[in-house]
C-alpha cells in the first residue's frame, strides 16, 4: 500500500495577461466603454467590477485543475454544480495491475487533519487508520483473485483511496468554491487542497483571487 499527500495541479494553458484582456473586453460591453481599453487598464477595471459585486462578467474566464486527493474529498468538490468534472474510475481501474504498482494508494490522513504523530492519541488514531487501509487492500485483492470485476471489488475500497479529479470552473465559481472550501468550517482534508489552490491562484491570477486570500488572512 502507498500513502501519499494530497496535491493540486493547474492544467489551464491561458496566460493570466490574456485572461485579463479578454475579461476586460467582454466586461466593457456592459458599459460601452471599449474606448477606454489601454495598456494596463484591465486589472483596475476588473478589480472595480468585483468590488461592486458584478461577478457575472468573470464567468467568461475559466481554469482547469487536477486534484489528487481522497474520494471522500471529491464528494465535497463535485457538489459545485457549475463545473465540468472527469474522475479516475474505480469501475475500470484494476489496482492489481502493474501500472498501479499492484497496490492501492491512499491519501495521508495525518496531513489533512494535522495529526501530531508525536502525540500518543493522534498516533494511535493514525495506526488504526493505517491498519484499516491495509485490510481494505487485502480484501480488494482477495475479491479480484476470486474473479470479481473491479466494479465489484471497489465496494471494499475506503474513502481514503487516492483519486484524480479534473475540474473546470469559471472564475466566479472558483471564487464561490474558495469561500466555502477554504473556510475554517470546511472539511479539513477538503480545506487542505482548497487552501493550496487558493494560494496558487492568488499568486498566478491575483486580480481575481488575491482579495479572498487577504480576507482570509485578515479574518
Short mmCIF file of N, CA and C in Angstrom, two decimals, residues 2 92-105 137 140-141 144 148-150:
data_model
loop_
_atom_site.label_atom_id
_atom_site.label_comp_id
_atom_site.label_asym_id
_atom_site.label_seq_id
_atom_site.Cartn_x
_atom_site.Cartn_y
_atom_site.Cartn_z
N UNK A 2 0.49 2.23 -0.79
CA UNK A 2 1.21 3.50 -0.84
C UNK A 2 0.38 4.56 -0.10
N UNK A 92 -13.31 0.84 -13.67
CA UNK A 92 -12.45 0.35 -14.74
C UNK A 92 -10.99 0.19 -14.32
N UNK A 93 -10.55 0.92 -13.31
CA UNK A 93 -9.16 0.81 -12.85
C UNK A 93 -9.02 -0.43 -11.98
N UNK A 94 -8.11 -1.30 -12.36
CA UNK A 94 -7.84 -2.52 -11.60
C UNK A 94 -6.50 -2.34 -10.90
N UNK A 95 -6.54 -2.14 -9.57
CA UNK A 95 -5.34 -1.78 -8.83
C UNK A 95 -4.38 -2.94 -8.62
N UNK A 96 -4.79 -4.13 -9.06
CA UNK A 96 -3.87 -5.27 -9.04
C UNK A 96 -2.85 -5.16 -10.18
N UNK A 97 -3.19 -4.40 -11.21
CA UNK A 97 -2.33 -4.29 -12.39
C UNK A 97 -1.03 -3.53 -12.07
N UNK A 98 0.00 -3.82 -12.85
CA UNK A 98 1.32 -3.25 -12.61
C UNK A 98 1.35 -1.73 -12.74
N UNK A 99 0.51 -1.16 -13.64
CA UNK A 99 0.56 0.29 -13.82
C UNK A 99 0.10 1.05 -12.57
N UNK A 100 -0.54 0.35 -11.64
CA UNK A 100 -0.90 0.94 -10.35
C UNK A 100 0.05 0.48 -9.24
N UNK A 101 1.15 -0.17 -9.65
CA UNK A 101 2.09 -0.67 -8.66
C UNK A 101 1.58 -1.90 -7.94
N UNK A 102 0.54 -2.51 -8.45
CA UNK A 102 -0.07 -3.71 -7.84
C UNK A 102 -0.42 -3.46 -6.38
N UNK A 103 -0.91 -2.27 -6.10
CA UNK A 103 -1.32 -1.92 -4.74
C UNK A 103 -2.22 -0.69 -4.81
N UNK A 104 -3.00 -0.49 -3.76
CA UNK A 104 -3.82 0.71 -3.73
C UNK A 104 -3.00 1.85 -3.14
N UNK A 105 -3.40 3.07 -3.46
CA UNK A 105 -2.76 4.26 -2.90
C UNK A 105 -3.80 5.02 -2.09
N UNK A 137 -7.03 -3.07 1.38
CA UNK A 137 -6.22 -3.51 0.24
C UNK A 137 -6.25 -5.04 0.13
N UNK A 140 -9.64 -6.18 -1.18
CA UNK A 140 -9.77 -5.87 -2.61
C UNK A 140 -9.05 -6.92 -3.45
N UNK A 141 -7.81 -7.21 -3.07
CA UNK A 141 -7.02 -8.20 -3.81
C UNK A 141 -7.67 -9.58 -3.76
N UNK A 144 -10.56 -9.73 -6.22
CA UNK A 144 -10.08 -9.84 -7.60
C UNK A 144 -9.60 -11.27 -7.88
N UNK A 148 -13.74 -11.45 -9.06
CA UNK A 148 -14.58 -10.25 -9.06
C UNK A 148 -14.04 -9.23 -10.06
N UNK A 149 -14.93 -8.49 -10.68
CA UNK A 149 -14.51 -7.39 -11.55
C UNK A 149 -14.13 -6.20 -10.68
N UNK A 150 -13.37 -5.24 -11.24
CA UNK A 150 -13.03 -4.05 -10.45
C UNK A 150 -14.26 -3.34 -9.89
#
